[in-house]
């Protein structure tokens, strides 16, 4: 097996039995990055020297049979918005003052504690507020599956990097679908855990960090590291005793809700509906009982939160000069401008929709153990678009299946369930009740086993 074909789980086994070393993998990875990056633009602050030096030290530890952590020598990226000590956080926009971060955010700190090699950050759009790979700071990030298509966002670089094989482990953030949407469009596993399961700083309503990987096993591997407590996040969950490596599940007697309608927004493309129905049938064959479930989202909820987010973004833009605002990606300023016209009552009413979503999502599990749905209503959109709709007045029409679970705090995961007629990935979403993160991973692992491994990942255009 070639090093670049290995998952993180397989790499650790190879390091352990000396099939190859962290240095072997890191050297191959550097060449692979150099072949891909001119085409996809997924990385920020790529540090080749630190990667190779860290791999050499890890190689020596493995040769002595004394690795210093469960991820010793495994290269990993973290999203630009997640602080790493000494690296500025531009927030995807050219108007941010580039001040080095004083310390690692919780996900970065946990990865370093376990001796993972953070070798790069990954790109995101301006202020992380678009489901797209466009950014005034980073430029345009493209989807490796087809370069004229969008990887999604706001964890755009993480999605593109994972699909292109720029390392096995990547961390994104998700406040409305920003891990799961690029996972769907890039053919990955993208896991948004229960709010507080992975401590994050700064924290915010619905904001989670989560793994973006090519396999469920690697996502579970990351959870064992990322889910450790950190007091900087006041929403953190108590320390757990979850054995993240246990991915087995008995599906007999499990009631699986199947949600095919988001309740508002874009119409779901037929190929995506077919993928969800095929996945549901596989669970039924394994012993699960299927139950149709109604949408948890409404137009009032989506529009209300849209208003609140406009007001919140306008507050950020008002701190800039007029000249600086002109430099922000235009779709952001066009969308946020209406925030200046909203009354305080409008803004509060919008924020209150988060509680409406919380009630709706919690009630959805009254009669089911988990829910299966599309991740997104469409499987592709042009690379240059700021949103799938490309409409600054209606930018969130694709969030009906993902956004409510952020506000409700439930764990939700996107996994590739097949490919469209033109060869692009199709993601389906699995959702569990709050705190049932392991169940969601186990359901995804079962689906992954039935689907089989993806054997035709994208290769650099120059090959």
mmCIF file of N, CA, C and O in Angstrom, residues 239-291:
data_model
loop_
_atom_site.group_PDB
_atom_site.id
_atom_site.type_symbol
_atom_site.label_atom_id
_atom_site.label_comp_id
_atom_site.label_asym_id
_atom_site.label_seq_id
_atom_site.Cartn_x
_atom_site.Cartn_y
_atom_site.Cartn_z
ATOM 1 N N UNK A 239 -16.615 15.735 30.956
ATOM 2 C CA UNK A 239 -15.792 14.670 30.371
ATOM 3 C C UNK A 239 -16.592 13.378 30.264
ATOM 4 O O UNK A 239 -17.385 13.043 31.144
ATOM 5 N N UNK A 240 -16.399 12.667 29.158
ATOM 6 C CA UNK A 240 -17.157 11.440 28.915
ATOM 7 C C UNK A 240 -16.243 10.225 28.961
ATOM 8 O O UNK A 240 -15.016 10.347 28.928
ATOM 9 N N UNK A 241 -16.858 9.077 29.021
ATOM 10 C CA UNK A 241 -16.109 7.813 28.977
ATOM 11 C C UNK A 241 -16.419 7.063 27.686
ATOM 12 O O UNK A 241 -16.301 5.845 27.623
ATOM 13 N N UNK A 242 -16.822 7.794 26.643
ATOM 14 C CA UNK A 242 -17.171 7.163 25.370
ATOM 15 C C UNK A 242 -15.953 6.469 24.778
ATOM 16 O O UNK A 242 -14.866 7.051 24.688
ATOM 17 N N UNK A 243 -16.112 5.225 24.375
ATOM 18 C CA UNK A 243 -15.073 4.514 23.625
ATOM 19 C C UNK A 243 -15.327 4.798 22.148
ATOM 20 O O UNK A 243 -16.112 4.109 21.490
ATOM 21 N N UNK A 244 -14.686 5.832 21.615
ATOM 22 C CA UNK A 244 -14.956 6.264 20.252
ATOM 23 C C UNK A 244 -14.583 5.209 19.222
ATOM 24 O O UNK A 244 -15.068 5.229 18.086
ATOM 25 N N UNK A 245 -13.731 4.247 19.600
ATOM 26 C CA UNK A 245 -13.326 3.199 18.646
ATOM 27 C C UNK A 245 -14.414 2.156 18.434
ATOM 28 O O UNK A 245 -14.349 1.373 17.482
ATOM 29 N N UNK A 246 -15.404 2.109 19.323
ATOM 30 C CA UNK A 246 -16.466 1.109 19.214
ATOM 31 C C UNK A 246 -17.509 1.612 18.219
ATOM 32 O O UNK A 246 -18.365 2.430 18.544
ATOM 33 N N UNK A 247 -17.464 1.074 17.010
ATOM 34 C CA UNK A 247 -18.369 1.503 15.951
ATOM 35 C C UNK A 247 -19.405 0.443 15.596
ATOM 36 O O UNK A 247 -20.138 0.587 14.618
ATOM 37 N N UNK A 248 -19.504 -0.592 16.404
ATOM 38 C CA UNK A 248 -20.476 -1.652 16.137
ATOM 39 C C UNK A 248 -21.850 -1.235 16.628
ATOM 40 O O UNK A 248 -21.984 -0.500 17.616
ATOM 41 N N UNK A 249 -22.904 -1.694 15.951
ATOM 42 C CA UNK A 249 -24.265 -1.371 16.354
ATOM 43 C C UNK A 249 -25.203 -2.471 15.879
ATOM 44 O O UNK A 249 -25.034 -3.026 14.784
ATOM 45 N N UNK A 250 -26.169 -2.827 16.714
ATOM 46 C CA UNK A 250 -27.219 -3.778 16.346
ATOM 47 C C UNK A 250 -28.425 -2.959 15.902
ATOM 48 O O UNK A 250 -29.030 -2.235 16.709
ATOM 49 N N UNK A 251 -28.764 -3.049 14.648
ATOM 50 C CA UNK A 251 -29.832 -2.219 14.093
ATOM 51 C C UNK A 251 -31.223 -2.804 14.297
ATOM 52 O O UNK A 251 -32.224 -2.128 14.024
ATOM 53 N N UNK A 252 -31.304 -4.029 14.782
ATOM 54 C CA UNK A 252 -32.614 -4.633 15.004
ATOM 55 C C UNK A 252 -33.346 -3.886 16.114
ATOM 56 O O UNK A 252 -32.830 -3.691 17.203
ATOM 57 N N UNK A 253 -34.532 -3.432 15.797
ATOM 58 C CA UNK A 253 -35.332 -2.688 16.759
ATOM 59 C C UNK A 253 -35.116 -1.186 16.727
ATOM 60 O O UNK A 253 -35.846 -0.441 17.393
ATOM 61 N N UNK A 254 -34.142 -0.716 15.967
ATOM 62 C CA UNK A 254 -33.910 0.726 15.867
ATOM 63 C C UNK A 254 -34.944 1.346 14.942
ATOM 64 O O UNK A 254 -35.231 0.825 13.865
ATOM 65 N N UNK A 255 -35.520 2.463 15.346
ATOM 66 C CA UNK A 255 -36.480 3.187 14.515
ATOM 67 C C UNK A 255 -35.781 4.375 13.878
ATOM 68 O O UNK A 255 -35.292 5.266 14.574
ATOM 69 N N UNK A 256 -35.743 4.346 12.562
ATOM 70 C CA UNK A 256 -35.031 5.369 11.807
ATOM 71 C C UNK A 256 -36.035 6.265 11.093
ATOM 72 O O UNK A 256 -36.804 5.813 10.243
ATOM 73 N N UNK A 257 -36.061 7.538 11.450
ATOM 74 C CA UNK A 257 -36.905 8.496 10.755
ATOM 75 C C UNK A 257 -36.277 8.895 9.434
ATOM 76 O O UNK A 257 -35.065 9.118 9.364
ATOM 77 N N UNK A 258 -37.074 8.989 8.393
ATOM 78 C CA UNK A 258 -36.585 9.384 7.075
ATOM 79 C C UNK A 258 -37.230 10.716 6.716
ATOM 80 O O UNK A 258 -38.457 10.811 6.595
ATOM 81 N N UNK A 259 -36.405 11.739 6.581
ATOM 82 C CA UNK A 259 -36.880 13.097 6.293
ATOM 83 C C UNK A 259 -36.445 13.471 4.876
ATOM 84 O O UNK A 259 -35.253 13.623 4.607
ATOM 85 N N UNK A 260 -37.403 13.616 3.980
ATOM 86 C CA UNK A 260 -37.098 13.928 2.589
ATOM 87 C C UNK A 260 -37.418 15.371 2.226
ATOM 88 O O UNK A 260 -37.077 15.826 1.129
ATOM 89 N N UNK A 261 -38.067 16.095 3.129
ATOM 90 C CA UNK A 261 -38.483 17.473 2.879
ATOM 91 C C UNK A 261 -37.898 18.350 3.975
ATOM 92 O O UNK A 261 -38.078 18.066 5.169
ATOM 93 N N UNK A 262 -37.187 19.419 3.593
ATOM 94 C CA UNK A 262 -36.591 20.305 4.583
ATOM 95 C C UNK A 262 -37.593 21.262 5.205
ATOM 96 O O UNK A 262 -37.302 21.888 6.226
ATOM 97 N N UNK A 263 -38.747 21.436 4.588
ATOM 98 C CA UNK A 263 -39.743 22.345 5.118
ATOM 99 C C UNK A 263 -39.717 23.717 4.488
ATOM 100 O O UNK A 263 -40.700 24.457 4.539
ATOM 101 N N UNK A 264 -38.575 24.090 3.904
ATOM 102 C CA UNK A 264 -38.443 25.375 3.218
ATOM 103 C C UNK A 264 -37.156 25.332 2.407
ATOM 104 O O UNK A 264 -36.317 24.446 2.584
ATOM 105 N N UNK A 265 -37.006 26.292 1.528
ATOM 106 C CA UNK A 265 -35.768 26.385 0.759
ATOM 107 C C UNK A 265 -35.830 25.652 -0.563
ATOM 108 O O UNK A 265 -36.901 25.370 -1.102
ATOM 109 N N UNK A 266 -34.660 25.321 -1.077
ATOM 110 C CA UNK A 266 -34.528 24.721 -2.393
ATOM 111 C C UNK A 266 -35.194 23.353 -2.469
ATOM 112 O O UNK A 266 -35.226 22.598 -1.490
ATOM 113 N N UNK A 267 -35.684 23.017 -3.650
ATOM 114 C CA UNK A 267 -36.209 21.684 -3.918
ATOM 115 C C UNK A 267 -35.054 20.691 -3.997
ATOM 116 O O UNK A 267 -34.014 20.977 -4.592
ATOM 117 N N UNK A 268 -35.229 19.521 -3.410
ATOM 118 C CA UNK A 268 -34.174 18.513 -3.406
ATOM 119 C C UNK A 268 -34.090 17.848 -4.780
ATOM 120 O O UNK A 268 -35.101 17.441 -5.351
ATOM 121 N N UNK A 269 -32.873 17.743 -5.292
ATOM 122 C CA UNK A 269 -32.677 17.122 -6.602
ATOM 123 C C UNK A 269 -33.000 15.628 -6.529
ATOM 124 O O UNK A 269 -32.690 14.950 -5.539
ATOM 125 N N UNK A 270 -33.614 15.081 -7.579
ATOM 126 C CA UNK A 270 -34.052 13.679 -7.554
ATOM 127 C C UNK A 270 -32.932 12.687 -7.255
ATOM 128 O O UNK A 270 -33.168 11.684 -6.567
ATOM 129 N N UNK A 271 -31.729 12.927 -7.752
ATOM 130 C CA UNK A 271 -30.640 11.978 -7.495
ATOM 131 C C UNK A 271 -30.288 11.911 -6.012
ATOM 132 O O UNK A 271 -29.885 10.859 -5.508
ATOM 133 N N UNK A 272 -30.449 13.022 -5.314
ATOM 134 C CA UNK A 272 -30.179 13.027 -3.876
ATOM 135 C C UNK A 272 -31.272 12.269 -3.132
ATOM 136 O O UNK A 272 -30.988 11.468 -2.231
ATOM 137 N N UNK A 273 -32.511 12.506 -3.506
ATOM 138 C CA UNK A 273 -33.606 11.757 -2.888
ATOM 139 C C UNK A 273 -33.413 10.258 -3.092
ATOM 140 O O UNK A 273 -33.642 9.459 -2.170
ATOM 141 N N UNK A 274 -32.992 9.871 -4.289
ATOM 142 C CA UNK A 274 -32.769 8.447 -4.567
ATOM 143 C C UNK A 274 -31.669 7.886 -3.677
ATOM 144 O O UNK A 274 -31.752 6.741 -3.199
ATOM 145 N N UNK A 275 -30.623 8.668 -3.425
ATOM 146 C CA UNK A 275 -29.534 8.207 -2.558
ATOM 147 C C UNK A 275 -30.007 8.020 -1.127
ATOM 148 O O UNK A 275 -29.633 7.049 -0.447
ATOM 149 N N UNK A 276 -30.834 8.945 -0.638
ATOM 150 C CA UNK A 276 -31.376 8.811 0.717
ATOM 151 C C UNK A 276 -32.266 7.580 0.811
ATOM 152 O O UNK A 276 -32.188 6.804 1.774
ATOM 153 N N UNK A 277 -33.106 7.379 -0.182
ATOM 154 C CA UNK A 277 -34.010 6.227 -0.163
ATOM 155 C C UNK A 277 -33.234 4.921 -0.239
ATOM 156 O O UNK A 277 -33.589 3.930 0.418
ATOM 157 N N UNK A 278 -32.149 4.892 -1.009
ATOM 158 C CA UNK A 278 -31.323 3.683 -1.075
ATOM 159 C C UNK A 278 -30.648 3.420 0.267
ATOM 160 O O UNK A 278 -30.560 2.260 0.721
ATOM 161 N N UNK A 279 -30.168 4.469 0.920
ATOM 162 C CA UNK A 279 -29.560 4.290 2.240
ATOM 163 C C UNK A 279 -30.592 3.805 3.249
ATOM 164 O O UNK A 279 -30.313 2.917 4.074
ATOM 165 N N UNK A 280 -31.796 4.371 3.193
ATOM 166 C CA UNK A 280 -32.859 3.940 4.101
ATOM 167 C C UNK A 280 -33.175 2.465 3.896
ATOM 168 O O UNK A 280 -33.367 1.706 4.867
ATOM 169 N N UNK A 281 -33.226 2.036 2.651
ATOM 170 C CA UNK A 281 -33.514 0.629 2.354
ATOM 171 C C UNK A 281 -32.432 -0.285 2.921
ATOM 172 O O UNK A 281 -32.720 -1.388 3.403
ATOM 173 N N UNK A 282 -31.179 0.161 2.884
ATOM 174 C CA UNK A 282 -30.093 -0.640 3.448
ATOM 175 C C UNK A 282 -30.262 -0.797 4.956
ATOM 176 O O UNK A 282 -30.050 -1.890 5.508
ATOM 177 N N UNK A 283 -30.639 0.274 5.639
ATOM 178 C CA UNK A 283 -30.888 0.166 7.078
ATOM 179 C C UNK A 283 -32.070 -0.762 7.365
ATOM 180 O O UNK A 283 -32.049 -1.536 8.329
ATOM 181 N N UNK A 284 -33.085 -0.690 6.532
ATOM 182 C CA UNK A 284 -34.251 -1.559 6.728
ATOM 183 C C UNK A 284 -33.873 -3.015 6.551
ATOM 184 O O UNK A 284 -34.302 -3.885 7.337
ATOM 185 N N UNK A 285 -33.057 -3.314 5.560
ATOM 186 C CA UNK A 285 -32.616 -4.702 5.362
ATOM 187 C C UNK A 285 -31.823 -5.217 6.556
ATOM 188 O O UNK A 285 -31.828 -6.413 6.850
ATOM 189 N N UNK A 286 -31.149 -4.303 7.258
ATOM 190 C CA UNK A 286 -30.346 -4.700 8.420
ATOM 191 C C UNK A 286 -31.163 -4.795 9.698
ATOM 192 O O UNK A 286 -30.620 -5.120 10.753
ATOM 193 N N UNK A 287 -32.463 -4.505 9.624
ATOM 194 C CA UNK A 287 -33.327 -4.693 10.781
ATOM 195 C C UNK A 287 -33.948 -3.440 11.351
ATOM 196 O O UNK A 287 -34.737 -3.524 12.298
ATOM 197 N N UNK A 288 -33.603 -2.264 10.808
ATOM 198 C CA UNK A 288 -34.193 -1.030 11.319
ATOM 199 C C UNK A 288 -35.614 -0.859 10.799
ATOM 200 O O UNK A 288 -35.955 -1.308 9.706
ATOM 201 N N UNK A 289 -36.432 -0.193 11.577
ATOM 202 C CA UNK A 289 -37.790 0.164 11.162
ATOM 203 C C UNK A 289 -37.771 1.592 10.630
ATOM 204 O O UNK A 289 -37.268 2.504 11.284
ATOM 205 N N UNK A 290 -38.301 1.781 9.426
ATOM 206 C CA UNK A 290 -38.319 3.100 8.813
ATOM 207 C C UNK A 290 -39.636 3.814 9.104
ATOM 208 O O UNK A 290 -40.702 3.218 9.005
ATOM 209 N N UNK A 291 -39.535 5.090 9.443
ATOM 210 C CA UNK A 291 -40.707 5.914 9.729
ATOM 211 C C UNK A 291 -40.524 7.260 9.032
ATOM 212 O O UNK A 291 -39.496 7.917 9.235
#
